Coordinates of N, CA and C in Angstrom, one line a residue:
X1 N 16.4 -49.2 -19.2 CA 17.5 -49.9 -18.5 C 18.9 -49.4 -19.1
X2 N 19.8 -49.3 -18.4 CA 21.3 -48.9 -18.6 C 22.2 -49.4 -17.9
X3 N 23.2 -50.1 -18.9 CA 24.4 -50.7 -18.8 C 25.1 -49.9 -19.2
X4 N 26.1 -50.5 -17.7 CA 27.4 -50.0 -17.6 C 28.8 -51.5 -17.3
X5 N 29.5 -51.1 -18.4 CA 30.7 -51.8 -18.5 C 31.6 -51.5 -18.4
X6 N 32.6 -52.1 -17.3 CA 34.2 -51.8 -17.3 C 35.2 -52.9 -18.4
X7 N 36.3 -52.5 -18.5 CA 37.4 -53.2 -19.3 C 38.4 -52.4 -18.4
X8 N 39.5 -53.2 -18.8 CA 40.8 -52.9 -19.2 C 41.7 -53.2 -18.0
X9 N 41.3 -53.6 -16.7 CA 41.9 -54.1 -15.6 C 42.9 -54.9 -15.8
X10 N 43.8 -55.4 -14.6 CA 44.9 -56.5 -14.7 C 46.2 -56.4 -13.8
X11 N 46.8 -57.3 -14.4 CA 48.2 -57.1 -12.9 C 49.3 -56.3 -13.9
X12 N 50.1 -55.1 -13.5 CA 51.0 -54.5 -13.8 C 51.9 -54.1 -12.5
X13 N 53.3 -54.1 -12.9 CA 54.4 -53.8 -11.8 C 54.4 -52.0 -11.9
X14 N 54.7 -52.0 -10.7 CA 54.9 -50.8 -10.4 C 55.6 -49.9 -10.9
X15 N 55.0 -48.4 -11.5 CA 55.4 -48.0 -12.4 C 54.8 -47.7 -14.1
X16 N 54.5 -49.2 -14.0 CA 53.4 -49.1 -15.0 C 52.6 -48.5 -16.0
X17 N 51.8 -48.7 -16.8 CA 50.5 -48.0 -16.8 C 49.0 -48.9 -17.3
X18 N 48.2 -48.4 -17.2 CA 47.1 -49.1 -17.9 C 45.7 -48.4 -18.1
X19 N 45.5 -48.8 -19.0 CA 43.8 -48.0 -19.7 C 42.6 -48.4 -19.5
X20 N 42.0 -47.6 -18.8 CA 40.6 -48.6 -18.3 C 39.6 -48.2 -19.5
X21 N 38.2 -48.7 -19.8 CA 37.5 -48.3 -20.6 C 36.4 -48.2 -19.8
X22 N 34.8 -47.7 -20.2 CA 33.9 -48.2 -19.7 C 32.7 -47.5 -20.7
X23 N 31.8 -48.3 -21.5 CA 31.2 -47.8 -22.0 C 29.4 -48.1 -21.5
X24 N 28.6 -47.2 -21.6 CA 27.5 -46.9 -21.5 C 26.5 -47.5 -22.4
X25 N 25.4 -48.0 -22.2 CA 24.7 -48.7 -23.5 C 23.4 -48.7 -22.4
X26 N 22.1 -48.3 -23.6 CA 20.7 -48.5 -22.9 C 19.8 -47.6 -23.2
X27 N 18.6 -47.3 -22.7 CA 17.5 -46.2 -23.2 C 18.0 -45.0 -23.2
X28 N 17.5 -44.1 -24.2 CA 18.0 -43.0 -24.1 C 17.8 -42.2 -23.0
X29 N 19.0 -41.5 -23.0 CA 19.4 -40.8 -21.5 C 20.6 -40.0 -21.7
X30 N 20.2 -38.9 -21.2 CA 21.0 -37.9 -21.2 C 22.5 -37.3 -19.5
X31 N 23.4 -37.5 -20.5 CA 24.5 -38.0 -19.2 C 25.0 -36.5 -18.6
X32 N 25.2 -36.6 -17.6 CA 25.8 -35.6 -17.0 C 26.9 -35.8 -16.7
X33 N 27.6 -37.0 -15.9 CA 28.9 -37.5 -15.8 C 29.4 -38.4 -15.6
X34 N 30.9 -38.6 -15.6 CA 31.3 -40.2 -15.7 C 31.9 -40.1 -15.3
X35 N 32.3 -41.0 -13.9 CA 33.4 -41.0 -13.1 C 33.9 -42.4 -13.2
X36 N 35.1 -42.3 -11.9 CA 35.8 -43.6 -11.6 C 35.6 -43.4 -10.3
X37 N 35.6 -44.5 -9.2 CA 35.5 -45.0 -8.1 C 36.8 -45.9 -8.4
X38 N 37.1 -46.1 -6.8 CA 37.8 -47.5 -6.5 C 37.7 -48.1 -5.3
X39 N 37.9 -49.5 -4.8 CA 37.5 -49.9 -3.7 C 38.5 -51.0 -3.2
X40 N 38.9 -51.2 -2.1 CA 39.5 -52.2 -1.9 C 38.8 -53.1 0.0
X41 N 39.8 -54.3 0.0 CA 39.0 -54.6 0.7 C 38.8 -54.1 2.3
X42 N 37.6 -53.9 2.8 CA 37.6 -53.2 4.0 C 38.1 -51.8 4.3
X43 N 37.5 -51.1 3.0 CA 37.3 -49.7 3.3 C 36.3 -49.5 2.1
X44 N 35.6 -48.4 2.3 CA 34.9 -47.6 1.8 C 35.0 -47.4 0.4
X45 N 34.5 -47.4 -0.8 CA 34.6 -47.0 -1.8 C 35.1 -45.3 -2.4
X46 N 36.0 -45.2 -3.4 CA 36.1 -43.5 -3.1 C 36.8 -42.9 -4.2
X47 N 36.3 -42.0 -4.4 CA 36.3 -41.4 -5.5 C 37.8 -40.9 -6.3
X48 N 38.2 -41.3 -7.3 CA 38.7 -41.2 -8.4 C 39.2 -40.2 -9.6
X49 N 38.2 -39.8 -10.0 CA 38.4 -38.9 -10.9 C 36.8 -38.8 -11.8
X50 N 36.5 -37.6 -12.3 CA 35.3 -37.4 -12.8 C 35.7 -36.6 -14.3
X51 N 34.6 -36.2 -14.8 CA 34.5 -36.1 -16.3 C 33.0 -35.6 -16.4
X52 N 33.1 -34.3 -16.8 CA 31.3 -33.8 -16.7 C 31.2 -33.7 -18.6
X53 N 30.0 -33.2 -18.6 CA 29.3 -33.1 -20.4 C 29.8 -31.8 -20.6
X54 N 30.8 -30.8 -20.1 CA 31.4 -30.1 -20.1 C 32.7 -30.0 -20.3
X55 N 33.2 -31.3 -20.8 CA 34.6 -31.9 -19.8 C 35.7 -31.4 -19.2
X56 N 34.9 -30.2 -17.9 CA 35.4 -30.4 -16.6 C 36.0 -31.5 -16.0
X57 N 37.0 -31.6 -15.4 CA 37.8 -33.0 -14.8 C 37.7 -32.4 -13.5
X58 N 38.0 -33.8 -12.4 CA 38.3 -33.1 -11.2 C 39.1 -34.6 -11.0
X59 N 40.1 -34.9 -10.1 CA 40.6 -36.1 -9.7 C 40.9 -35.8 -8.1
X60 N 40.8 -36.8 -7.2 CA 41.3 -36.9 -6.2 C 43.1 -36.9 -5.8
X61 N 43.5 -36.1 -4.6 CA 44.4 -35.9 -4.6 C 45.9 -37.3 -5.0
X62 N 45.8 -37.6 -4.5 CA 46.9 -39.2 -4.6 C 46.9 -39.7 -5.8
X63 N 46.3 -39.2 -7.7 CA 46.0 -39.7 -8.8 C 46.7 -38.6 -9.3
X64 N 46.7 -37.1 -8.9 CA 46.6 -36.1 -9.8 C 48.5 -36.1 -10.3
X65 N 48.4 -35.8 -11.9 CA 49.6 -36.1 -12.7 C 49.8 -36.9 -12.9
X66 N 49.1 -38.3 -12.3 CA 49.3 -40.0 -12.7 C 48.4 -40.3 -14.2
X67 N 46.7 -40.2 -13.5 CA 45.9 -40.3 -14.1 C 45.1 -39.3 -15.0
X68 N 44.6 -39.5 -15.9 CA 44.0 -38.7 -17.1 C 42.6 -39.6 -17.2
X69 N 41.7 -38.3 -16.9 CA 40.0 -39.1 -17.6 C 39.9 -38.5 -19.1
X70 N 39.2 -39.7 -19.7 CA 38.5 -39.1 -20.8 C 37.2 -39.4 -21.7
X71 N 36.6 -38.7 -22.1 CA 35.5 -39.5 -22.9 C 35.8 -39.3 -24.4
X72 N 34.6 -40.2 -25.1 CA 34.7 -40.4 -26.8 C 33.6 -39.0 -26.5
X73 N 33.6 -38.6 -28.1 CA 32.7 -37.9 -28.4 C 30.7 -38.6 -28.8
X74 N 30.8 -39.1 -28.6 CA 29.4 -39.7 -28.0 C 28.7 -39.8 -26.8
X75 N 29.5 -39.3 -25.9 CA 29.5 -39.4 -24.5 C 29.1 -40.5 -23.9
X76 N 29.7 -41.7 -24.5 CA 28.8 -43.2 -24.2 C 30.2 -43.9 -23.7
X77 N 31.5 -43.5 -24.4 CA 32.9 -44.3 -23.4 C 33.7 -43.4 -22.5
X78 N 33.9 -43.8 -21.2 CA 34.4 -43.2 -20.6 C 36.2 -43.7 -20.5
X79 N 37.3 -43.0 -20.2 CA 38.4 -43.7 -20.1 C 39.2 -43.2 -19.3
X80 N 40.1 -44.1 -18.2 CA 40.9 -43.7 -17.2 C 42.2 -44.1 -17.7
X81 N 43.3 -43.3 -17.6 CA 44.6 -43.5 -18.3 C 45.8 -43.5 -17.3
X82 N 45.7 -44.6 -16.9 CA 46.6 -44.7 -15.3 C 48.4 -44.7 -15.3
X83 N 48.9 -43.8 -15.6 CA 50.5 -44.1 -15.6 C 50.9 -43.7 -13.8
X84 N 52.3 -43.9 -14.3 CA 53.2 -44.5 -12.8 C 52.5 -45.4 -11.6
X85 N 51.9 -46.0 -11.8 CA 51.5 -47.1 -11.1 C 51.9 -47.3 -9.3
X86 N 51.6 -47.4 -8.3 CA 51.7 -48.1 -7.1 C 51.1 -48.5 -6.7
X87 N 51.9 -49.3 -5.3 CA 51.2 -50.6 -5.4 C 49.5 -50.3 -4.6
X88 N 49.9 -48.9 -3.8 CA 48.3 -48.0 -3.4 C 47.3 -48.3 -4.5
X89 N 47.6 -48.4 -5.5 CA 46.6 -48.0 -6.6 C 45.9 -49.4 -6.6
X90 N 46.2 -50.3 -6.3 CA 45.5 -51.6 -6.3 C 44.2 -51.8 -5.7
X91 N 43.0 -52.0 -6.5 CA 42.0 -52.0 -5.9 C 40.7 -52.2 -7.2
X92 N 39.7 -52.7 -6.5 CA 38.6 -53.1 -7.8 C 38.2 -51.2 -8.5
X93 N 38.2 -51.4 -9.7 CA 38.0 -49.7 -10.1 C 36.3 -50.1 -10.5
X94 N 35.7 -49.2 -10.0 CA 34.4 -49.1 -10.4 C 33.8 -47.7 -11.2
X95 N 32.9 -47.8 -12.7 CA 32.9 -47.0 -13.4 C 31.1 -46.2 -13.4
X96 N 30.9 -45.0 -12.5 CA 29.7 -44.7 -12.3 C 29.2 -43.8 -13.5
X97 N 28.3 -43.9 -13.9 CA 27.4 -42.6 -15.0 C 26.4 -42.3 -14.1
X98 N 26.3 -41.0 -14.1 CA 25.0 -39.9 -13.6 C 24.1 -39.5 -15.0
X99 N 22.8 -40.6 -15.0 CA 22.1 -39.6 -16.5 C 21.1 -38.3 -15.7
X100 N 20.7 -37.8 -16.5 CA 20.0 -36.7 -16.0 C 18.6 -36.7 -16.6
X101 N 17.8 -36.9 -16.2 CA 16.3 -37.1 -16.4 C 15.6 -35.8 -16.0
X102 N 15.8 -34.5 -16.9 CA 14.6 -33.7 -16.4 C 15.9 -32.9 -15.2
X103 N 15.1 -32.6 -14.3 CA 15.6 -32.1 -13.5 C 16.0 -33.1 -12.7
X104 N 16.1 -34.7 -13.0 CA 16.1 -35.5 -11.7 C 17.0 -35.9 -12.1
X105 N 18.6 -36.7 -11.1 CA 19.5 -37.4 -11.9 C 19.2 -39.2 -11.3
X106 N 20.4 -39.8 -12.0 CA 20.4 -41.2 -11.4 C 21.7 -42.2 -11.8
X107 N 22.6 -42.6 -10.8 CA 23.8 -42.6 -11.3 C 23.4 -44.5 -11.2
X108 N 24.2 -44.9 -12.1 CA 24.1 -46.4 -12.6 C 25.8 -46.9 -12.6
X109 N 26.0 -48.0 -12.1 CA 27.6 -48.5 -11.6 C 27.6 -49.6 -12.5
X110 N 28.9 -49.8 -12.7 CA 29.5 -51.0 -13.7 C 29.6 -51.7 -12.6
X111 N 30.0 -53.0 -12.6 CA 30.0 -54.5 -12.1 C 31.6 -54.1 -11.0
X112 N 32.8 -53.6 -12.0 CA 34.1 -53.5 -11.5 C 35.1 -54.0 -12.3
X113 N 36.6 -53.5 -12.4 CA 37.2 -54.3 -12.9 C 38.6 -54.0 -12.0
X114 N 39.3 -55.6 -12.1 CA 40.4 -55.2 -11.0 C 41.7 -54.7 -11.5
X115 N 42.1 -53.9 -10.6 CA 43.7 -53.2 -11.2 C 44.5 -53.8 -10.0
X116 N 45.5 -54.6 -10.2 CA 46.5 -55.0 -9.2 C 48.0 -54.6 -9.4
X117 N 48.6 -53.7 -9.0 CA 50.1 -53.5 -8.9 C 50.6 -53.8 -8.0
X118 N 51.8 -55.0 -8.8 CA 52.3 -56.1 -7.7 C 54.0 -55.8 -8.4
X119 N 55.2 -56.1 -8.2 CA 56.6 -56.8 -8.9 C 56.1 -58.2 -8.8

């Protein structure tokens, strides 16, 4: 079994910044990547920014120069480093791991944690 945990969510004005965390905890498993998701209400969930065991990055367009991913050297916390803030960015952030089993993978989701940019 493997848990996944988000932190670091909250209300910030526009402009802003804020640090999400999300660490990994459970049987051993070998990770391939850690992303961010985000979701708001009555749309689709959608991708964020990634972080491979390579640490290859890729971010979605509307983040890139805002946001920075990173991991610890354990490959067990993942971190999103959200500067200049808008009020777009508001939305529950969700923190996925892909472990890799063999040739097979299997991605495991954190619960969510909310980012709201309000004045």
């Amino acid at each position: 079994q493997v848990q996944v945990m988000e932190s670091g969510g909250g209300l910030v004005q526009p402009g802003g910044s804020l640090r999400l965390s999300c660490a990994a905890s459970g049987n051993s498993f070998s990770i391939a990547t850690m992303a961010w998701y985000r979701q708001v209400p009555g749309k689709e969930r959608e991708f964020v920014a990634r972080i491979s065991v390579d640490k290859s990055t890729d971010y979605t367009d509307s983040v890139k120069g805002r946001f920075g991913i990173s991991r610890d050297k354990t490959l067990s916390t993942v971190y999103l480093q959200m500067n200049s803030l808008k009020t777009e960015d508001t939305a529950v952030y969700y923190c996925k791991i892909t472990g890799r089993y063999g040739i097979n993978f299997k991605d495991y989701w954190g619960q969510g944690t909310q980012v709201t940019v309000s004045s």
